PDB file of C-alpha atoms in Angstrom:
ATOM      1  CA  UNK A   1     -13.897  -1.840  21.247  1.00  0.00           C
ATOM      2  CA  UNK A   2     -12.490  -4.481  23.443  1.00  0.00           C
ATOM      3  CA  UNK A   3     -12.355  -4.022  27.035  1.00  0.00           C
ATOM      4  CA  UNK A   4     -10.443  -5.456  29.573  1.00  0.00           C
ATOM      5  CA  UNK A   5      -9.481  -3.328  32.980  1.00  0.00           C
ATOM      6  CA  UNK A   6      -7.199  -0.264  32.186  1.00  0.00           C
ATOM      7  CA  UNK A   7      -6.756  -1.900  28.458  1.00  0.00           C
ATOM      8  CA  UNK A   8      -9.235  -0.337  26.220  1.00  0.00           C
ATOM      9  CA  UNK A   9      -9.998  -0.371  22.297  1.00  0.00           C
ATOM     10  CA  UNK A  10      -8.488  -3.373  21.466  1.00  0.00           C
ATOM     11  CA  UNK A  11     -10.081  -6.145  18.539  1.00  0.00           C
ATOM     12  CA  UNK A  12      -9.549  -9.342  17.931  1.00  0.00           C
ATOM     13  CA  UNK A  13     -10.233 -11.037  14.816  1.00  0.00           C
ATOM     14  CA  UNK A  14      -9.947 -15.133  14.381  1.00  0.00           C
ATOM     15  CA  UNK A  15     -10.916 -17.176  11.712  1.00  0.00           C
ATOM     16  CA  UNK A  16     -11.250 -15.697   7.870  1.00  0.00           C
ATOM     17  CA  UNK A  17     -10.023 -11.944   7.595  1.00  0.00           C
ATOM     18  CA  UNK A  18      -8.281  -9.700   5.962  1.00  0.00           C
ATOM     19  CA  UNK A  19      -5.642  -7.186   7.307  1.00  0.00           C
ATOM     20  CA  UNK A  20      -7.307  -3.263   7.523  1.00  0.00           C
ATOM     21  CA  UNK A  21      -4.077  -1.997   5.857  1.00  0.00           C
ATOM     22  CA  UNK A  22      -2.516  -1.674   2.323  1.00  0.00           C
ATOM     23  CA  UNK A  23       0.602  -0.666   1.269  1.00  0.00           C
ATOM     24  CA  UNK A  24       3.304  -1.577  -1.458  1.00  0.00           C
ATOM     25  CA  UNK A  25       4.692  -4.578   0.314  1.00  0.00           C
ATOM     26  CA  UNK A  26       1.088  -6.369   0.931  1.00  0.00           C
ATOM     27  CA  UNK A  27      -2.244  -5.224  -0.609  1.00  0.00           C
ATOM     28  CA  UNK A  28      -5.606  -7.405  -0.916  1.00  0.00           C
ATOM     29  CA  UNK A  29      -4.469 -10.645   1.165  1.00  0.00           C
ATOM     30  CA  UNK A  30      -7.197 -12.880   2.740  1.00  0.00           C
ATOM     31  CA  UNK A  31      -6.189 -14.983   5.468  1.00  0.00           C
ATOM     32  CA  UNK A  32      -7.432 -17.666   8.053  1.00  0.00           C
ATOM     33  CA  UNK A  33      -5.716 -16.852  11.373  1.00  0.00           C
ATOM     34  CA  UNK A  34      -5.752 -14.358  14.375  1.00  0.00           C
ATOM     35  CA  UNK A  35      -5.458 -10.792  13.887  1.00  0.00           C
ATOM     36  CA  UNK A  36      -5.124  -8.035  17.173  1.00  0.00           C
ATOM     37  CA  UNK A  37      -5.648  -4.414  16.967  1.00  0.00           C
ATOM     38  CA  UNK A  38      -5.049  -1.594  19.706  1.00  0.00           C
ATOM     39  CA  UNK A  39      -4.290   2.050  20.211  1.00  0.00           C
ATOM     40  CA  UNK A  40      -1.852   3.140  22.770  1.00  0.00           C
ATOM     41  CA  UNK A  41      -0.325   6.463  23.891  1.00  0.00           C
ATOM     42  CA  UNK A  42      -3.764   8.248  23.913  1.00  0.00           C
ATOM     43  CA  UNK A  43      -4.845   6.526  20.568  1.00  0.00           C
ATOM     44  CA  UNK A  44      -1.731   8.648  19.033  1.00  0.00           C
ATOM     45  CA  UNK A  45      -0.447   5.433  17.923  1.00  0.00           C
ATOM     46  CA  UNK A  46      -1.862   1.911  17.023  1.00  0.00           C
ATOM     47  CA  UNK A  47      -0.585  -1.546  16.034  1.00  0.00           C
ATOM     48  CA  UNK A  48      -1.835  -4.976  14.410  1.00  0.00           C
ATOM     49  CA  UNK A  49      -0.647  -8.329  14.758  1.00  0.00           C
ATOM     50  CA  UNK A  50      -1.294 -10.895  12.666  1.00  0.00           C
ATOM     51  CA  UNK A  51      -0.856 -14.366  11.742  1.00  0.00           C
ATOM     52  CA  UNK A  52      -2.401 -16.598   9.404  1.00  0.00           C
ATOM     53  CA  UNK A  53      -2.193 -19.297   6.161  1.00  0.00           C
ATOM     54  CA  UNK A  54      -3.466 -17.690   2.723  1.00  0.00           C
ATOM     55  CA  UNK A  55      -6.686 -18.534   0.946  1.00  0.00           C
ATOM     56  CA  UNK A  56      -8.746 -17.627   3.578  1.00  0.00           C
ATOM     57  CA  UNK A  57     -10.501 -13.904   4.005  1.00  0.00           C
ATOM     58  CA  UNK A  58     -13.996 -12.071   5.325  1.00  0.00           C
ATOM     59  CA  UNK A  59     -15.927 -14.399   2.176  1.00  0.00           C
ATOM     60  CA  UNK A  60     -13.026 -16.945   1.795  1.00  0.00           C
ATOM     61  CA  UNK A  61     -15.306 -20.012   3.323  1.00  0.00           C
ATOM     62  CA  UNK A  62     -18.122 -18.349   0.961  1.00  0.00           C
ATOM     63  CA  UNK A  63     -16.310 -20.064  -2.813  1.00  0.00           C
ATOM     64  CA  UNK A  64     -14.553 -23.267  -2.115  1.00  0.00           C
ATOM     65  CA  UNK A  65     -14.125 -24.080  -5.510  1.00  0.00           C
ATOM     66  CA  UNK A  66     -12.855 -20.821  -6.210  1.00  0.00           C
ATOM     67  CA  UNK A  67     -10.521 -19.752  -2.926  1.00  0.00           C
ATOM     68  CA  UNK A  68      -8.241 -22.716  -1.744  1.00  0.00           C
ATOM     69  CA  UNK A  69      -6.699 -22.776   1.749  1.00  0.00           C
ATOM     70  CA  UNK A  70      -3.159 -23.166   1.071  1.00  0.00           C
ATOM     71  CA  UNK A  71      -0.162 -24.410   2.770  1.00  0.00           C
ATOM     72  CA  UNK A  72       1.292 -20.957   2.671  1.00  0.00           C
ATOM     73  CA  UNK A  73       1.430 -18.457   5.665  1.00  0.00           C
ATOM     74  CA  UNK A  74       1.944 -14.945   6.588  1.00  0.00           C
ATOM     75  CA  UNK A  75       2.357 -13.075   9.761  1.00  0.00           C
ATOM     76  CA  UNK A  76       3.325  -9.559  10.475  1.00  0.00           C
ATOM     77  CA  UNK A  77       3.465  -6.277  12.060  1.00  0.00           C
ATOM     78  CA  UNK A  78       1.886  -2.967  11.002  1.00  0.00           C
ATOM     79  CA  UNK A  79       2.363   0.151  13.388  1.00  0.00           C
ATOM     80  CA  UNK A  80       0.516   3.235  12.605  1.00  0.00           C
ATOM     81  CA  UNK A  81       2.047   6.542  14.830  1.00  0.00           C
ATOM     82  CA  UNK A  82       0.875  10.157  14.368  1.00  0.00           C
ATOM     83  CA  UNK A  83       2.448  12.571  16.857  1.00  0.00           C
ATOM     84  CA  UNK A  84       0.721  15.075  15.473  1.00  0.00           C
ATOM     85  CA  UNK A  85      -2.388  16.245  13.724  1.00  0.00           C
ATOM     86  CA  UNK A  86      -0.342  16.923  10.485  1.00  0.00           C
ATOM     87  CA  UNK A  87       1.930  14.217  10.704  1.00  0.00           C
ATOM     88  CA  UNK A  88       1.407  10.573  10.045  1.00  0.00           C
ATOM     89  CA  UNK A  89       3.847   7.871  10.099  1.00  0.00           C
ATOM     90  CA  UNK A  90       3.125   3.802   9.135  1.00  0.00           C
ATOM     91  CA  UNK A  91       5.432   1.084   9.112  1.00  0.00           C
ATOM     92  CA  UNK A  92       4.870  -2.460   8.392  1.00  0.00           C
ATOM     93  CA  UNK A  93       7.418  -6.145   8.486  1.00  0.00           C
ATOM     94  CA  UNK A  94       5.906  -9.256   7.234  1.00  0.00           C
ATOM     95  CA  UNK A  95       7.304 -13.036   7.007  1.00  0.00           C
ATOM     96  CA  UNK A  96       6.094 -15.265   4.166  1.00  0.00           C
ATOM     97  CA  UNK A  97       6.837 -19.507   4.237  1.00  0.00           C
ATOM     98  CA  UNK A  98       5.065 -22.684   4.062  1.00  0.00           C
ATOM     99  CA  UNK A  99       5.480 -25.568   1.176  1.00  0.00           C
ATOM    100  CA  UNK A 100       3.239 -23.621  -1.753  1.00  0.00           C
ATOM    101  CA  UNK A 101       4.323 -20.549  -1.037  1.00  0.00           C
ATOM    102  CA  UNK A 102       6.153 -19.612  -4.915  1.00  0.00           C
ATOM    103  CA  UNK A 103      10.033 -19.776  -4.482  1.00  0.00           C
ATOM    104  CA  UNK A 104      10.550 -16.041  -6.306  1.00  0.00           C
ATOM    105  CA  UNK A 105       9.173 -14.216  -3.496  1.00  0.00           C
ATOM    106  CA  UNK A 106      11.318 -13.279  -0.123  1.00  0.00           C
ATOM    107  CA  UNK A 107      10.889 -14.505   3.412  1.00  0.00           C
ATOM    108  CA  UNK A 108      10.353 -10.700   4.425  1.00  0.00           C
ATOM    109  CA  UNK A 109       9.094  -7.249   3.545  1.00  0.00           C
ATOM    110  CA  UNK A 110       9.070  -4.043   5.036  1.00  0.00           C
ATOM    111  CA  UNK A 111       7.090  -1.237   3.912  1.00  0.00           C
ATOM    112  CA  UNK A 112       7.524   2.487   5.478  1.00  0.00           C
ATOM    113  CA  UNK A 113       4.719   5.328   4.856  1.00  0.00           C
ATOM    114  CA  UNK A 114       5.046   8.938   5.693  1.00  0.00           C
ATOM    115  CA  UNK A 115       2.563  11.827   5.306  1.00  0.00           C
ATOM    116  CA  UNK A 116       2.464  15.584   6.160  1.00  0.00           C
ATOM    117  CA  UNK A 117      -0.275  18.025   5.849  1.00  0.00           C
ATOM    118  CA  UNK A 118      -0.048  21.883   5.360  1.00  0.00           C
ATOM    119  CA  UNK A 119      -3.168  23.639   5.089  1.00  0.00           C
ATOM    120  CA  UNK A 120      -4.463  23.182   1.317  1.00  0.00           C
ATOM    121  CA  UNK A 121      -1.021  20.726   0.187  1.00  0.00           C
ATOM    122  CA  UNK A 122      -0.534  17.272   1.586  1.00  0.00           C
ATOM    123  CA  UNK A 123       2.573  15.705   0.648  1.00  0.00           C
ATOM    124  CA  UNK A 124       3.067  11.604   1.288  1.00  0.00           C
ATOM    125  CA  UNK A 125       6.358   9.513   0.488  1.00  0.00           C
ATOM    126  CA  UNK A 126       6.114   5.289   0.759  1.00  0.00           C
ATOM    127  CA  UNK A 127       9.294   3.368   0.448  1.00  0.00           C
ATOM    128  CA  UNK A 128       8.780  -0.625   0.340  1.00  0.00           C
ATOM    129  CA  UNK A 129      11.449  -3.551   0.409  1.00  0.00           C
ATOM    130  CA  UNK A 130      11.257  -6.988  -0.491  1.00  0.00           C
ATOM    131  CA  UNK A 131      14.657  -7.653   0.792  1.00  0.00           C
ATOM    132  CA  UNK A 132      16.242  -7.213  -2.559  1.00  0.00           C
ATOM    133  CA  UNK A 133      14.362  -4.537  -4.369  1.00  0.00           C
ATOM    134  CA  UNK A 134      12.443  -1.019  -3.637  1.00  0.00           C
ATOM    135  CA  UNK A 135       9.613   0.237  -5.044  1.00  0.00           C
ATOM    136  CA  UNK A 136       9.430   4.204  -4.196  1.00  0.00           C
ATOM    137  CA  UNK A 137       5.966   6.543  -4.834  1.00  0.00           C
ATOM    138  CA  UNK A 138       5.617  10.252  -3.950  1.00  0.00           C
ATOM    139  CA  UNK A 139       2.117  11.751  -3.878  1.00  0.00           C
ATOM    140  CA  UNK A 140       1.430  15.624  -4.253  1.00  0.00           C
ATOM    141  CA  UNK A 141      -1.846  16.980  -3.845  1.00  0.00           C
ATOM    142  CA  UNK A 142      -3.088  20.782  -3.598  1.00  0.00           C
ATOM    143  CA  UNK A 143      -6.554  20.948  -3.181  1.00  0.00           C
ATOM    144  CA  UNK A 144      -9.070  24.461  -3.288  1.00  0.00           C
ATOM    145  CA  UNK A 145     -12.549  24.592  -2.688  1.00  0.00           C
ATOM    146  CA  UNK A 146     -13.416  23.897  -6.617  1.00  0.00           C
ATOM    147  CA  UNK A 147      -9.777  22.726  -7.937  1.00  0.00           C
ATOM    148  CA  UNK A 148      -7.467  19.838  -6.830  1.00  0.00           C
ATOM    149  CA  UNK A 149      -4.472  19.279  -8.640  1.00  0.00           C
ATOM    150  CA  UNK A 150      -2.503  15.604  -7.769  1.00  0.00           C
ATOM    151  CA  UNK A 151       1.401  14.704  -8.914  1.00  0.00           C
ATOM    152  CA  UNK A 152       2.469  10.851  -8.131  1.00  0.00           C
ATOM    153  CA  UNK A 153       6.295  10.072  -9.302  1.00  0.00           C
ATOM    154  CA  UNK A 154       6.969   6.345  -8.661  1.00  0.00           C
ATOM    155  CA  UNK A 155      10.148   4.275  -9.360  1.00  0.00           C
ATOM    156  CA  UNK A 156       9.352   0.158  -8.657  1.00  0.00           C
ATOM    157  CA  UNK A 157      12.124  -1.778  -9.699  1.00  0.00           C
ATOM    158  CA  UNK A 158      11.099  -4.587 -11.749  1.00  0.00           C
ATOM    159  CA  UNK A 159      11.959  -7.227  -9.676  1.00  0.00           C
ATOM    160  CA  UNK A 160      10.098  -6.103  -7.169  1.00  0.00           C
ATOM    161  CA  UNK A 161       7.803  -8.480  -5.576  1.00  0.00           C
ATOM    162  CA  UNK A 162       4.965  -7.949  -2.838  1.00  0.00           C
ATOM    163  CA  UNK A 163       4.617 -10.753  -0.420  1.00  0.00           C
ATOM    164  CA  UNK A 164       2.033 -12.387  -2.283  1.00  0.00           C
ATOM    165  CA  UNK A 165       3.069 -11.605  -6.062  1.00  0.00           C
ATOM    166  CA  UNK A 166       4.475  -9.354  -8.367  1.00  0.00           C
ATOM    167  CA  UNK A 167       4.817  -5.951  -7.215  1.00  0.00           C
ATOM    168  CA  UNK A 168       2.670  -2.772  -7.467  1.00  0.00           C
ATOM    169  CA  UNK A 169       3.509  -1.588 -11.232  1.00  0.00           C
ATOM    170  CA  UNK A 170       6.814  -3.697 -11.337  1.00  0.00           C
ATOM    171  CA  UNK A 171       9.114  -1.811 -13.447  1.00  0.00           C
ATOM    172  CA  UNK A 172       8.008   1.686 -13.724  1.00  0.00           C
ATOM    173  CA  UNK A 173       9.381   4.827 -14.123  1.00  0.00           C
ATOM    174  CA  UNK A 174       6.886   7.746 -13.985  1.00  0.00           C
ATOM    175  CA  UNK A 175       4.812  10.553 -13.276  1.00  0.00           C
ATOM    176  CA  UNK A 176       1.183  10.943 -13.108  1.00  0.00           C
ATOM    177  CA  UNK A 177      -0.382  14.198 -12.704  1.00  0.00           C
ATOM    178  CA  UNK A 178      -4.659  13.929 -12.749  1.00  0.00           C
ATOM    179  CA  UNK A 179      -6.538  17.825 -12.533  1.00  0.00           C
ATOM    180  CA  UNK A 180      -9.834  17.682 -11.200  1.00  0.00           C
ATOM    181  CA  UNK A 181     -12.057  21.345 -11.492  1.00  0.00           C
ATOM    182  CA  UNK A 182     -15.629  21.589 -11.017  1.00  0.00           C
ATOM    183  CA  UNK A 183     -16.672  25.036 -12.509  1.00  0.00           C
ATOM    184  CA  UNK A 184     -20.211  25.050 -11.694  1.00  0.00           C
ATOM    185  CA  UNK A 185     -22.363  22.389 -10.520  1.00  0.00           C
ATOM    186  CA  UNK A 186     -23.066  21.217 -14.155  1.00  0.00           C
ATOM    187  CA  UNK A 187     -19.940  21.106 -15.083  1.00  0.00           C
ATOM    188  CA  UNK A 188     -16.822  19.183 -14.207  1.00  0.00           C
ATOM    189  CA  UNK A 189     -13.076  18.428 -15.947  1.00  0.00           C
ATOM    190  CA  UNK A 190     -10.914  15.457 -15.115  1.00  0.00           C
ATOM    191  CA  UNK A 191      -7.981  15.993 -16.355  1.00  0.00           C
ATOM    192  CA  UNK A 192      -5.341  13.056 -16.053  1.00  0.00           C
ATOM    193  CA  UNK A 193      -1.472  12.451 -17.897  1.00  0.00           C
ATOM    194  CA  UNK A 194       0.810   9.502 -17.322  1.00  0.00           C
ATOM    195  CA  UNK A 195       4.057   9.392 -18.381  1.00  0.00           C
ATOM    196  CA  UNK A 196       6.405   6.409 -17.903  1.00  0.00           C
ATOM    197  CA  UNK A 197       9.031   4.127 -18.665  1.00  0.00           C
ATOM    198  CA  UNK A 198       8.303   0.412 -18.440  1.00  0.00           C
ATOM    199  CA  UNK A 199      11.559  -1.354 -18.013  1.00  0.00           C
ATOM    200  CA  UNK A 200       9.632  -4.607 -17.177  1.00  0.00           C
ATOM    201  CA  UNK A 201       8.445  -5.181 -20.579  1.00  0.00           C
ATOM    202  CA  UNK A 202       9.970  -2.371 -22.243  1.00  0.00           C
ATOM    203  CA  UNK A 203       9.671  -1.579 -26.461  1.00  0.00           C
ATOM    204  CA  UNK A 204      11.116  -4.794 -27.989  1.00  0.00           C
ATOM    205  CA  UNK A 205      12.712  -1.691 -30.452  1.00  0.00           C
ATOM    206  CA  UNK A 206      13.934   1.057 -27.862  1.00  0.00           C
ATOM    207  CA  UNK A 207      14.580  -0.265 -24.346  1.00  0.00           C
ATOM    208  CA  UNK A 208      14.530   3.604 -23.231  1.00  0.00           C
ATOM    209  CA  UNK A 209      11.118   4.724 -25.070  1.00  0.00           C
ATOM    210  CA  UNK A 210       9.128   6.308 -22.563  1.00  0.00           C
ATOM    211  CA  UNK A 211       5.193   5.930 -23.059  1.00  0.00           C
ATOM    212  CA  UNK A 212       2.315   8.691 -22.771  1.00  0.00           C
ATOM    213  CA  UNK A 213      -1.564   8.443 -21.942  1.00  0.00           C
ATOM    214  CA  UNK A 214      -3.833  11.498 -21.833  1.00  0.00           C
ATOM    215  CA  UNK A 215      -7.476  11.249 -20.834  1.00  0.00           C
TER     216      UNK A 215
END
């Protein structure tokens, strides 16, 4: 809640932190750098900077024999924009280099999020790219006062990369669809089905076999 004449609701971060954001292209990082936050427009939109080398994080200086500061860095761009109460829009651009950073993964990565809400269905569509590859994921949900029902069809290509490492289920092709219905209050049912392709490491007999899991 930084304050500084007419400019109001900013942060600044320095030192070990880690970005408030997730998405395909960059999830879990830790860093040791400067990070700055602020709304704009009437807090209908918001934006982070960042910069900073990789290793680092909120309990980074906490393990030194565990998390080593390395000569790797990121820095990046994440804008968050909602025109309206039902509409939510996120886009993010990174850069990746220094000396240990692994030569497989790209310089950039951009990463685009869109969400829409319509009374009891929300409906949310994230496209990433690692300058190669995509990675897609849908996300259904219809939700009632005792029932929510959930449908998630993803498609990563399986060279896809995130700017740390390999990317968020590299290679599938699927659909998950989860139930959840409470009843009463002593009873509940979780209801979940996956079914995919995994062209990453696919059956060594049938390249095309698709897989199933039922809980």
């Amino acid at each position: 809640e930084g304050s500084l004449g007419k400019f109001k609701g900013f942060s600044l971060h320095a030192f070990d932190y880690a970005p408030e954001f997730t998405n395909l292209i960059s999830s879990n990082i830790g860093l040791r750098g400067v990070s700055f936050e602020s709304p704009a427009f009437e807090k209908k939109m918001d934006y982070t900077i960042f910069w900073g080398r990789e290793g680092g994080g909120r309990f980074g200086n906490l393990s030194p024999g565990l998390i080593k500061i390395k000569d790797s860095f990121l820095s990046g761009f994440n804008l968050n924009l909602s025109p309206w109460k039902a509409q939510h829009y996120n886009f993010t651009v990174m850069k990746g280099w220094g000396r240990e950073r692994p030569e497989d993964l790209h310089t950039y990565g951009y990463d685009l999020n869109t969400s829409f809400h319509f009374d009891k269905m929300h409906l949310n569509y994230e496209i990433a790219n690692d300058s190669e590859t995509f990675a897609h994921l849908f996300d259904l949900t219809y939700s009632l006062p005792r029932l929510r029902l959930t449908t998630e069809l993803r498609d990563t290509d399986k060279h896809f990369k995130t700017m740390t490492g390999w990317g968020w289920r590299a290679g599938e092709l699927g659909v998950l669809s989860t139930l959840y219905y409470t009843p009463s209050e002593k009873l509940s049912i979780l209801s979940r089905l996956d079914v995919f392709q995994d062209r990453l490491f696919p059956n060594p007999k049938n390249d095309d076999r698709w897989n199933e899991d039922f809980n």
